[in-house]
């Protein structure tokens, strides 16, 4: 495929505002989702095991410099209990997520992973930030199945501006993802939409990168300003006039739909960040415009409100049990059902017409 042509088409879609054309995009994304990953919505129980973080990311409320936030770290018993709750609710996967917390020692994480795997049989996804290769290898050895590490933006200068290093060379998250894949993990990455300084061109490149990396999982959500962060205190965009991507709901759907067209087999969540900016039906619209995964929050309530990467997160109102009942009603209303089993990435034989080619056709005006 001619990459430059494709880039032009992607850009046109990202700037599209015609309601009828957007309807066609949503429909194509939904059809591609059905053909690529089916009608099941996989449920991944999210356990936010620590909100400590050594990083100073300019956008994130967990940043080390945020002294306004009380910090917690769940213990092994609490984490395993939350995993059992995932089991009881019929979920096939738990996601252990934290800030980049060096207090979560490698061998301790390995022990928790091994316990969850042997006791519950659940698939385990880790989302613990930039750790050492030795730790990643040890966790894989302990049975971890998947690793999430968003590259946030393919614009290197922007990434380095919002994600300061810790003394060494700048982080190369693409190289890290390649390493994780070599270790045998399913790999997930993704971006925020509407970071100040993020251009349409860079998002079109992000989308291309999803495809080039052959991601198993793709997380896409709006950037939500957090008042206790440098970016949230109102740093102005460095993007040239007319180039700044807005952090609005409609943009998130466009990127979600295009990601689905480019990566028909990927597991793509309808994210909490999206549900936060549209509490009424953001989750549903995500599932109808490309997404096939829902990540219900299983973090114990007192900790949950402290895992404040951005304010007013959509998961603070209900306990896991109540949220689970609501979630199933909402899926039924969409005509979708909860997935069973681990919901790993399945490779589809290349019999179906290449969706990206379909998209190009659909772009002909
Ligand atoms: N708004 C939206 N998403 C955020 N994340 C971190 N801070 C914010 C924010 N202010 C996202 C990042 C990170 C993921 C766990 O949460 O993309 O990778």
mmCIF file of C-alpha atoms and ligand atoms in Angstrom:
data_model
loop_
_atom_site.group_PDB
_atom_site.id
_atom_site.type_symbol
_atom_site.label_atom_id
_atom_site.label_comp_id
_atom_site.label_asym_id
_atom_site.label_seq_id
_atom_site.Cartn_x
_atom_site.Cartn_y
_atom_site.Cartn_z
ATOM 1 C CA UNK A 1 0.000 0.000 0.000
ATOM 2 C CA UNK A 2 1.235 3.455 -0.847
ATOM 3 C CA UNK A 3 1.889 4.968 2.512
ATOM 4 C CA UNK A 4 1.790 8.611 1.468
ATOM 5 C CA UNK A 5 -1.556 8.233 -0.251
ATOM 6 C CA UNK A 6 -2.863 6.420 2.772
ATOM 7 C CA UNK A 7 -1.605 9.198 5.019
ATOM 8 C CA UNK A 8 -3.538 11.734 2.962
ATOM 9 C CA UNK A 9 -6.716 9.671 3.262
ATOM 10 C CA UNK A 10 -6.287 9.264 6.989
ATOM 11 C CA UNK A 11 -5.803 12.997 7.366
ATOM 12 C CA UNK A 12 -8.951 13.679 5.374
ATOM 13 C CA UNK A 13 -10.886 11.371 7.688
ATOM 14 C CA UNK A 14 -9.450 12.970 10.794
ATOM 15 C CA UNK A 15 -10.649 16.354 9.531
ATOM 16 C CA UNK A 16 -14.001 15.061 8.266
ATOM 17 C CA UNK A 17 -17.051 16.758 9.729
ATOM 18 C CA UNK A 18 -19.802 15.806 7.309
ATOM 19 C CA UNK A 19 -22.376 13.822 9.341
ATOM 20 C CA UNK A 20 -23.321 11.480 6.477
ATOM 21 C CA UNK A 21 -19.699 10.615 5.725
ATOM 22 C CA UNK A 22 -18.995 10.068 9.389
ATOM 23 C CA UNK A 23 -22.018 7.759 9.591
ATOM 24 C CA UNK A 24 -20.446 5.751 6.752
ATOM 25 C CA UNK A 25 -17.165 5.593 8.680
ATOM 26 C CA UNK A 26 -18.913 4.373 11.846
ATOM 27 C CA UNK A 27 -20.747 1.723 9.847
ATOM 28 C CA UNK A 28 -17.579 0.506 8.144
ATOM 29 C CA UNK A 29 -15.735 0.376 11.467
ATOM 30 C CA UNK A 30 -18.600 -1.569 13.046
ATOM 31 C CA UNK A 31 -18.733 -4.027 10.119
ATOM 32 C CA UNK A 32 -14.954 -4.467 10.267
ATOM 33 C CA UNK A 33 -15.160 -5.060 14.018
ATOM 34 C CA UNK A 34 -17.828 -7.729 13.520
ATOM 35 C CA UNK A 35 -15.831 -9.481 10.789
ATOM 36 C CA UNK A 36 -12.498 -9.169 12.612
ATOM 37 C CA UNK A 37 -13.329 -9.918 16.246
ATOM 38 C CA UNK A 38 -17.021 -10.839 16.296
ATOM 39 C CA UNK A 39 -19.864 -9.636 18.480
ATOM 40 C CA UNK A 40 -18.491 -10.607 21.875
ATOM 41 C CA UNK A 41 -17.345 -7.826 24.173
ATOM 42 C CA UNK A 42 -14.410 -9.077 26.215
ATOM 43 C CA UNK A 43 -14.410 -7.986 29.837
ATOM 44 C CA UNK A 44 -11.083 -7.249 31.499
ATOM 45 C CA UNK A 45 -11.163 -6.596 35.230
ATOM 46 C CA UNK A 46 -8.949 -3.600 35.954
ATOM 47 C CA UNK A 47 -7.034 -3.625 39.244
ATOM 48 C CA UNK A 48 -5.130 -0.413 39.908
ATOM 49 C CA UNK A 49 -2.544 -1.873 42.248
ATOM 50 C CA UNK A 50 -0.560 1.279 43.098
ATOM 51 C CA UNK A 51 -0.746 5.001 42.438
ATOM 52 C CA UNK A 52 2.885 5.665 43.322
ATOM 53 C CA UNK A 53 4.909 6.924 40.381
ATOM 54 C CA UNK A 54 8.523 7.950 39.859
ATOM 55 C CA UNK A 55 7.726 9.823 36.627
ATOM 56 C CA UNK A 56 6.904 13.465 36.019
ATOM 57 C CA UNK A 57 4.594 13.155 33.017
ATOM 58 C CA UNK A 58 3.158 16.596 32.343
ATOM 59 C CA UNK A 59 -0.393 15.294 31.800
ATOM 60 C CA UNK A 60 -0.878 12.661 34.484
ATOM 61 C CA UNK A 61 -2.248 13.185 37.985
ATOM 62 C CA UNK A 62 -0.096 10.330 39.347
ATOM 63 C CA UNK A 63 3.127 12.234 38.523
ATOM 64 C CA UNK A 64 5.652 12.186 41.376
ATOM 65 C CA UNK A 65 5.458 15.966 41.721
ATOM 66 C CA UNK A 66 1.757 15.909 42.576
ATOM 67 C CA UNK A 67 1.928 16.289 46.358
ATOM 68 C CA UNK A 68 -1.838 16.779 46.603
ATOM 69 C CA UNK A 69 -2.472 13.068 46.036
ATOM 70 C CA UNK A 70 -2.487 10.486 48.837
ATOM 71 C CA UNK A 71 -0.599 7.384 47.730
ATOM 72 C CA UNK A 72 -1.490 3.705 48.167
ATOM 73 C CA UNK A 73 -0.115 0.331 47.212
ATOM 74 C CA UNK A 74 -2.363 -2.754 47.360
ATOM 75 C CA UNK A 75 -1.009 -5.807 49.128
ATOM 76 C CA UNK A 76 -0.841 -9.312 47.693
ATOM 77 C CA UNK A 77 -3.971 -10.492 49.506
ATOM 78 C CA UNK A 78 -6.015 -7.547 48.244
ATOM 79 C CA UNK A 79 -4.855 -8.067 44.656
ATOM 80 C CA UNK A 80 -5.552 -11.802 44.645
ATOM 81 C CA UNK A 81 -8.995 -11.136 46.186
ATOM 82 C CA UNK A 82 -9.758 -8.676 43.373
ATOM 83 C CA UNK A 83 -8.670 -11.305 40.835
ATOM 84 C CA UNK A 84 -11.053 -13.790 42.446
ATOM 85 C CA UNK A 85 -13.802 -11.224 42.108
ATOM 86 C CA UNK A 86 -13.016 -11.011 38.368
ATOM 87 C CA UNK A 87 -13.414 -14.778 38.234
ATOM 88 C CA UNK A 88 -16.704 -14.686 40.135
ATOM 89 C CA UNK A 89 -18.055 -12.081 37.705
ATOM 90 C CA UNK A 90 -17.080 -14.290 34.758
ATOM 91 C CA UNK A 91 -14.275 -12.105 33.413
ATOM 92 C CA UNK A 92 -11.467 -13.868 31.519
ATOM 93 C CA UNK A 93 -8.675 -11.401 32.192
ATOM 94 C CA UNK A 94 -7.329 -9.167 34.916
ATOM 95 C CA UNK A 95 -5.252 -6.118 34.150
ATOM 96 C CA UNK A 96 -2.786 -5.094 36.852
ATOM 97 C CA UNK A 97 -2.070 -1.426 36.351
ATOM 98 C CA UNK A 98 -0.007 1.058 38.348
ATOM 99 C CA UNK A 99 2.021 4.198 38.085
ATOM 100 C CA UNK A 100 5.668 3.518 37.377
ATOM 101 C CA UNK A 101 6.271 2.334 40.911
ATOM 102 C CA UNK A 102 9.762 1.057 41.684
ATOM 103 C CA UNK A 103 8.368 0.046 45.076
ATOM 104 C CA UNK A 104 6.597 -2.790 43.233
ATOM 105 C CA UNK A 105 9.608 -5.044 43.291
ATOM 106 C CA UNK A 106 10.153 -7.351 40.330
ATOM 107 C CA UNK A 107 10.126 -10.600 42.271
ATOM 108 C CA UNK A 108 7.057 -9.525 44.256
ATOM 109 C CA UNK A 109 5.104 -8.755 41.055
ATOM 110 C CA UNK A 110 6.218 -12.143 39.673
ATOM 111 C CA UNK A 111 4.862 -13.861 42.775
ATOM 112 C CA UNK A 112 1.497 -12.117 42.518
ATOM 113 C CA UNK A 113 1.243 -12.972 38.812
ATOM 114 C CA UNK A 114 2.095 -16.617 39.487
ATOM 115 C CA UNK A 115 -0.515 -16.825 42.234
ATOM 116 C CA UNK A 116 -3.248 -15.339 40.043
ATOM 117 C CA UNK A 117 -2.355 -17.648 37.178
ATOM 118 C CA UNK A 118 -2.210 -20.829 39.233
ATOM 119 C CA UNK A 119 -5.133 -20.092 41.552
ATOM 120 C CA UNK A 120 -7.621 -18.490 39.141
ATOM 121 C CA UNK A 121 -6.408 -19.443 35.650
ATOM 122 C CA UNK A 122 -7.215 -15.928 34.422
ATOM 123 C CA UNK A 123 -5.258 -14.272 31.650
ATOM 124 C CA UNK A 124 -3.033 -11.586 33.158
ATOM 125 C CA UNK A 125 -2.260 -8.279 31.500
ATOM 126 C CA UNK A 126 0.343 -5.993 33.039
ATOM 127 C CA UNK A 127 0.406 -2.216 32.664
ATOM 128 C CA UNK A 128 3.247 -1.182 34.953
ATOM 129 C CA UNK A 129 5.218 1.242 32.797
ATOM 130 C CA UNK A 130 8.835 1.248 31.701
ATOM 131 C CA UNK A 131 10.559 -1.474 33.689
ATOM 132 C CA UNK A 132 13.772 -3.425 33.053
ATOM 133 C CA UNK A 133 13.985 -6.199 30.496
ATOM 134 C CA UNK A 134 14.922 -8.586 33.278
ATOM 135 C CA UNK A 135 11.691 -7.731 35.098
ATOM 136 C CA UNK A 136 9.593 -8.106 31.956
ATOM 137 C CA UNK A 137 11.230 -11.511 31.347
ATOM 138 C CA UNK A 138 10.643 -12.580 34.947
ATOM 139 C CA UNK A 139 6.957 -11.590 34.806
ATOM 140 C CA UNK A 140 6.479 -13.400 31.509
ATOM 141 C CA UNK A 141 8.125 -16.445 33.052
ATOM 142 C CA UNK A 142 5.650 -16.163 35.947
ATOM 143 C CA UNK A 143 2.804 -16.429 33.448
ATOM 144 C CA UNK A 144 1.872 -12.863 32.467
ATOM 145 C CA UNK A 145 0.213 -12.969 29.053
ATOM 146 C CA UNK A 146 0.026 -9.370 27.865
ATOM 147 C CA UNK A 147 1.659 -5.989 28.396
ATOM 148 C CA UNK A 148 0.217 -2.515 27.831
ATOM 149 C CA UNK A 149 2.524 0.419 27.157
ATOM 150 C CA UNK A 150 1.032 3.352 25.292
ATOM 151 C CA UNK A 151 3.452 5.328 23.125
ATOM 152 C CA UNK A 152 1.029 8.280 23.694
ATOM 153 C CA UNK A 153 2.139 10.093 20.514
ATOM 154 C CA UNK A 154 4.512 9.249 17.650
ATOM 155 C CA UNK A 155 5.749 12.863 17.702
ATOM 156 C CA UNK A 156 9.121 12.361 19.450
ATOM 157 C CA UNK A 157 9.565 16.006 20.410
ATOM 158 C CA UNK A 158 6.076 16.162 21.919
ATOM 159 C CA UNK A 159 6.556 12.852 23.734
ATOM 160 C CA UNK A 160 9.830 14.019 25.239
ATOM 161 C CA UNK A 161 8.279 17.328 26.269
ATOM 162 C CA UNK A 162 5.416 15.685 28.163
ATOM 163 C CA UNK A 163 7.339 12.624 29.413
ATOM 164 C CA UNK A 164 10.610 13.821 30.951
ATOM 165 C CA UNK A 165 13.360 11.191 31.207
ATOM 166 C CA UNK A 166 14.949 10.091 34.455
ATOM 167 C CA UNK A 167 18.506 10.991 33.576
ATOM 168 C CA UNK A 168 19.225 8.459 30.838
ATOM 169 C CA UNK A 169 18.451 8.724 27.125
ATOM 170 C CA UNK A 170 14.819 9.449 26.170
ATOM 171 C CA UNK A 171 12.516 6.460 26.423
ATOM 172 C CA UNK A 172 12.077 4.505 23.200
ATOM 173 C CA UNK A 173 8.669 2.941 23.750
ATOM 174 C CA UNK A 174 8.611 1.414 20.268
ATOM 175 C CA UNK A 175 11.806 -0.505 21.018
ATOM 176 C CA UNK A 176 10.280 -1.527 24.367
ATOM 177 C CA UNK A 177 7.167 -2.849 22.631
ATOM 178 C CA UNK A 178 9.352 -4.840 20.223
ATOM 179 C CA UNK A 179 11.220 -6.335 23.179
ATOM 180 C CA UNK A 180 7.972 -7.213 24.955
ATOM 181 C CA UNK A 181 6.768 -8.968 21.843
ATOM 182 C CA UNK A 182 10.037 -10.935 21.591
ATOM 183 C CA UNK A 183 9.484 -12.065 25.154
ATOM 184 C CA UNK A 184 6.202 -13.587 24.031
ATOM 185 C CA UNK A 185 3.735 -11.048 25.385
ATOM 186 C CA UNK A 186 0.708 -9.924 23.463
ATOM 187 C CA UNK A 187 1.399 -6.230 23.190
ATOM 188 C CA UNK A 188 -0.862 -3.247 23.567
ATOM 189 C CA UNK A 189 -0.219 0.398 22.976
ATOM 190 C CA UNK A 190 -2.161 3.526 22.210
ATOM 191 C CA UNK A 191 -2.477 7.252 22.428
ATOM 192 C CA UNK A 192 -4.316 10.134 24.013
ATOM 193 C CA UNK A 193 -6.333 12.356 21.701
ATOM 194 C CA UNK A 194 -5.940 16.108 21.977
ATOM 195 C CA UNK A 195 -2.692 16.511 23.913
ATOM 196 C CA UNK A 196 -1.727 20.208 23.628
ATOM 197 C CA UNK A 197 0.768 20.320 20.755
ATOM 198 C CA UNK A 198 -0.602 17.203 19.022
ATOM 199 C CA UNK A 199 -1.161 17.720 15.285
ATOM 200 C CA UNK A 200 -3.476 15.951 12.855
ATOM 201 C CA UNK A 201 -0.394 14.751 10.928
ATOM 202 C CA UNK A 202 1.009 13.119 14.028
ATOM 203 C CA UNK A 203 -2.264 11.290 14.748
ATOM 204 C CA UNK A 204 -2.334 10.002 11.162
ATOM 205 C CA UNK A 205 1.198 8.674 11.792
ATOM 206 C CA UNK A 206 0.089 7.168 15.116
ATOM 207 C CA UNK A 207 -2.581 5.239 13.223
ATOM 208 C CA UNK A 208 -0.051 3.963 10.687
ATOM 209 C CA UNK A 209 2.144 2.901 13.553
ATOM 210 C CA UNK A 210 -0.650 0.838 15.155
ATOM 211 C CA UNK A 211 -0.689 -1.161 11.951
ATOM 212 C CA UNK A 212 3.081 -1.395 11.512
ATOM 213 C CA UNK A 213 3.496 -2.628 15.084
ATOM 214 C CA UNK A 214 0.768 -5.208 14.438
ATOM 215 C CA UNK A 215 -0.625 -4.379 17.877
ATOM 216 C CA UNK A 216 -2.723 -6.974 19.664
ATOM 217 C CA UNK A 217 -4.426 -4.292 21.782
ATOM 218 C CA UNK A 218 -5.000 -0.588 21.144
ATOM 219 C CA UNK A 219 -6.120 1.912 23.789
ATOM 220 C CA UNK A 220 -7.429 5.288 22.628
ATOM 221 C CA UNK A 221 -8.903 7.946 24.878
ATOM 222 C CA UNK A 222 -9.312 11.699 25.095
ATOM 223 C CA UNK A 223 -6.684 13.751 26.893
ATOM 224 C CA UNK A 224 -8.450 15.103 30.004
ATOM 225 C CA UNK A 225 -6.728 18.047 31.713
ATOM 226 C CA UNK A 226 -5.828 17.447 35.358
ATOM 227 C CA UNK A 227 -5.580 20.673 37.401
ATOM 228 C CA UNK A 228 -2.632 19.398 39.484
ATOM 229 C CA UNK A 229 -0.373 18.909 36.438
ATOM 230 C CA UNK A 230 1.691 21.338 34.325
ATOM 231 C CA UNK A 231 -0.308 20.535 31.187
ATOM 232 C CA UNK A 232 -3.625 20.775 33.000
ATOM 233 C CA UNK A 233 -2.716 24.170 34.432
ATOM 234 C CA UNK A 234 -3.038 25.474 30.906
ATOM 235 C CA UNK A 235 0.100 25.100 28.855
ATOM 236 C CA UNK A 236 -0.828 26.459 25.453
ATOM 237 C CA UNK A 237 -0.589 24.354 22.344
ATOM 238 C CA UNK A 238 2.625 24.517 20.354
ATOM 239 C CA UNK A 239 0.868 23.207 17.247
ATOM 240 C CA UNK A 240 0.670 25.568 14.248
ATOM 241 C CA UNK A 241 -2.685 27.283 13.702
ATOM 242 C CA UNK A 242 -5.346 24.839 12.559
ATOM 243 C CA UNK A 243 -3.132 21.847 13.316
ATOM 244 C CA UNK A 244 -4.050 21.194 16.971
ATOM 245 C CA UNK A 245 -6.158 18.064 17.438
ATOM 246 C CA UNK A 246 -9.084 18.903 19.766
ATOM 247 C CA UNK A 247 -9.578 16.664 22.805
ATOM 248 C CA UNK A 248 -13.244 16.161 22.003
ATOM 249 C CA UNK A 249 -15.414 13.094 21.856
ATOM 250 C CA UNK A 250 -15.924 13.198 18.077
ATOM 251 C CA UNK A 251 -12.166 13.039 17.472
ATOM 252 C CA UNK A 252 -11.877 9.987 19.696
ATOM 253 C CA UNK A 253 -14.485 8.114 17.638
ATOM 254 C CA UNK A 254 -12.727 8.977 14.382
ATOM 255 C CA UNK A 255 -9.401 7.640 15.648
ATOM 256 C CA UNK A 256 -11.101 4.569 17.148
ATOM 257 C CA UNK A 257 -12.904 3.795 13.893
ATOM 258 C CA UNK A 258 -9.770 4.284 11.780
ATOM 259 C CA UNK A 259 -7.736 2.123 14.170
ATOM 260 C CA UNK A 260 -10.306 -0.643 13.689
ATOM 261 C CA UNK A 261 -10.112 -0.353 9.897
ATOM 262 C CA UNK A 262 -6.323 -0.536 9.984
ATOM 263 C CA UNK A 263 -6.166 -3.303 12.638
ATOM 264 C CA UNK A 264 -9.256 -5.489 12.187
ATOM 265 C CA UNK A 265 -8.084 -8.204 14.597
ATOM 266 C CA UNK A 266 -6.960 -6.002 17.461
ATOM 267 C CA UNK A 267 -8.663 -5.952 20.837
ATOM 268 C CA UNK A 268 -9.746 -2.342 21.293
ATOM 269 C CA UNK A 269 -11.382 -1.095 24.506
ATOM 270 C CA UNK A 270 -14.083 1.500 24.774
ATOM 271 C CA UNK A 271 -12.063 3.366 27.390
ATOM 272 C CA UNK A 272 -12.912 4.843 30.777
ATOM 273 C CA UNK A 273 -11.538 8.191 29.558
ATOM 274 C CA UNK A 274 -14.095 8.179 26.753
ATOM 275 C CA UNK A 275 -16.843 7.206 29.211
ATOM 276 C CA UNK A 276 -15.667 10.087 31.411
ATOM 277 C CA UNK A 277 -16.244 12.780 28.773
ATOM 278 C CA UNK A 278 -19.607 11.270 27.813
ATOM 279 C CA UNK A 279 -20.954 9.511 30.869
ATOM 280 C CA UNK A 280 -24.320 8.863 29.254
ATOM 281 C CA UNK A 281 -23.381 6.767 26.233
ATOM 282 C CA UNK A 282 -19.694 7.243 25.429
ATOM 283 C CA UNK A 283 -19.026 3.615 26.306
ATOM 284 C CA UNK A 284 -21.784 2.417 23.949
ATOM 285 C CA UNK A 285 -20.760 4.676 21.082
ATOM 286 C CA UNK A 286 -17.181 3.421 21.385
ATOM 287 C CA UNK A 287 -18.435 -0.164 21.129
ATOM 288 C CA UNK A 288 -20.476 0.762 18.044
ATOM 289 C CA UNK A 289 -17.601 2.538 16.312
ATOM 290 C CA UNK A 290 -14.829 -0.045 16.481
ATOM 291 C CA UNK A 291 -14.279 -1.161 20.075
ATOM 292 C CA UNK A 292 -14.803 -4.722 21.375
ATOM 293 C CA UNK A 293 -13.456 -4.613 24.928
ATOM 294 C CA UNK A 294 -14.748 -3.174 28.206
ATOM 295 C CA UNK A 295 -12.499 -2.861 31.243
ATOM 296 C CA UNK A 296 -14.669 -2.789 34.385
ATOM 297 C CA UNK A 297 -12.895 -1.370 37.402
ATOM 298 C CA UNK A 298 -12.268 -3.839 40.251
ATOM 299 C CA UNK A 299 -10.022 -1.631 42.356
ATOM 300 C CA UNK A 300 -11.340 -1.521 45.950
ATOM 301 C CA UNK A 301 -13.357 1.695 46.400
ATOM 302 C CA UNK A 302 -11.127 3.538 48.871
ATOM 303 C CA UNK A 303 -8.189 3.194 46.460
ATOM 304 C CA UNK A 304 -10.172 3.768 43.301
ATOM 305 C CA UNK A 305 -10.708 7.474 43.880
ATOM 306 C CA UNK A 306 -6.976 7.876 44.512
ATOM 307 C CA UNK A 307 -6.024 6.432 41.122
ATOM 308 C CA UNK A 308 -6.561 9.847 39.700
ATOM 309 C CA UNK A 309 -4.729 9.984 36.363
ATOM 310 C CA UNK A 310 -7.408 12.524 35.383
ATOM 311 C CA UNK A 311 -10.326 14.000 37.358
ATOM 312 C CA UNK A 312 -13.923 12.741 37.610
ATOM 313 C CA UNK A 313 -13.201 9.241 36.288
ATOM 314 C CA UNK A 314 -16.323 7.432 35.138
ATOM 315 C CA UNK A 315 -15.911 4.486 37.524
ATOM 316 C CA UNK A 316 -16.320 6.177 40.901
ATOM 317 C CA UNK A 317 -20.077 5.914 41.367
ATOM 318 C CA UNK A 318 -20.703 2.175 41.541
ATOM 319 C CA UNK A 319 -19.265 -0.912 43.205
ATOM 320 C CA UNK A 320 -17.949 -3.668 40.955
ATOM 321 C CA UNK A 321 -21.099 -5.772 41.424
ATOM 322 C CA UNK A 322 -23.519 -2.950 40.657
ATOM 323 C CA UNK A 323 -21.414 -1.825 37.697
ATOM 324 C CA UNK A 324 -21.365 -5.402 36.405
ATOM 325 C CA UNK A 325 -25.166 -5.633 36.428
ATOM 326 C CA UNK A 326 -25.481 -2.303 34.605
ATOM 327 C CA UNK A 327 -22.807 -3.269 32.113
ATOM 328 C CA UNK A 328 -24.642 -6.429 31.147
ATOM 329 C CA UNK A 329 -27.892 -4.538 30.661
ATOM 330 C CA UNK A 330 -26.083 -2.019 28.517
ATOM 331 C CA UNK A 331 -24.487 -4.751 26.388
ATOM 332 C CA UNK A 332 -27.861 -6.465 25.949
ATOM 333 C CA UNK A 333 -29.395 -3.169 24.820
ATOM 334 C CA UNK A 334 -26.674 -2.967 22.151
ATOM 335 C CA UNK A 335 -27.375 -6.514 20.993
ATOM 336 C CA UNK A 336 -23.907 -7.626 22.119
ATOM 337 C CA UNK A 337 -22.932 -10.261 24.651
ATOM 338 C CA UNK A 338 -20.073 -10.599 27.108
ATOM 339 C CA UNK A 339 -17.184 -12.688 25.786
ATOM 340 C CA UNK A 340 -16.076 -15.874 27.485
ATOM 341 C CA UNK A 341 -12.551 -17.185 27.997
ATOM 342 C CA UNK A 342 -9.371 -15.134 27.889
ATOM 343 C CA UNK A 343 -10.301 -13.202 24.726
ATOM 344 C CA UNK A 344 -6.792 -13.283 23.289
ATOM 345 C CA UNK A 345 -5.991 -11.857 19.889
ATOM 346 C CA UNK A 346 -7.037 -14.242 17.133
ATOM 347 C CA UNK A 347 -5.418 -14.096 13.743
ATOM 348 C CA UNK A 348 -7.973 -14.168 10.953
ATOM 349 C CA UNK A 349 -6.971 -15.876 7.701
ATOM 350 C CA UNK A 350 -6.509 -13.275 4.976
ATOM 351 C CA UNK A 351 -9.578 -14.388 3.012
ATOM 352 C CA UNK A 352 -11.603 -11.260 3.684
ATOM 353 C CA UNK A 353 -10.895 -8.178 1.560
ATOM 354 C CA UNK A 354 -8.178 -6.041 3.119
ATOM 355 C CA UNK A 355 -10.082 -3.555 5.275
ATOM 356 C CA UNK A 356 -7.556 -0.784 4.670
ATOM 357 C CA UNK A 357 -8.227 -1.163 0.961
ATOM 358 C CA UNK A 358 -11.940 -0.972 1.687
ATOM 359 C CA UNK A 359 -11.314 2.193 3.599
ATOM 360 C CA UNK A 360 -9.472 3.708 0.670
ATOM 361 C CA UNK A 361 -12.431 2.936 -1.553
ATOM 362 C CA UNK A 362 -14.764 4.434 0.958
ATOM 363 C CA UNK A 363 -12.607 7.526 0.949
ATOM 364 C CA UNK A 364 -13.062 8.095 -2.781
ATOM 365 C CA UNK A 365 -15.201 11.145 -3.074
HETATM 366 N N1 LIG B 1 -6.053 12.261 30.358
HETATM 367 C C1 LIG B 1 -6.309 11.150 29.656
HETATM 368 N N2 LIG B 1 -5.561 10.036 29.721
HETATM 369 C C2 LIG B 1 -4.503 10.052 30.555
HETATM 370 N N3 LIG B 1 -3.582 9.118 30.801
HETATM 371 C C3 LIG B 1 -2.722 9.622 31.716
HETATM 372 N N4 LIG B 1 -3.075 10.861 32.048
HETATM 373 C C4 LIG B 1 -4.187 11.164 31.328
HETATM 374 C C5 LIG B 1 -5.004 12.322 31.208
HETATM 375 N N5 LIG B 1 -4.752 13.449 31.899
HETATM 376 C C6 LIG B 1 -3.540 7.850 30.097
HETATM 377 C C7 LIG B 1 -2.181 7.651 29.413
HETATM 378 C C8 LIG B 1 -1.650 6.416 30.075
HETATM 379 C C9 LIG B 1 -2.901 5.716 30.520
HETATM 380 C C10 LIG B 1 -2.728 4.705 31.586
HETATM 381 O O1 LIG B 1 -3.704 6.776 30.969
HETATM 382 O O2 LIG B 1 -2.385 7.425 28.020
HETATM 383 O O3 LIG B 1 -0.875 5.611 29.197
#
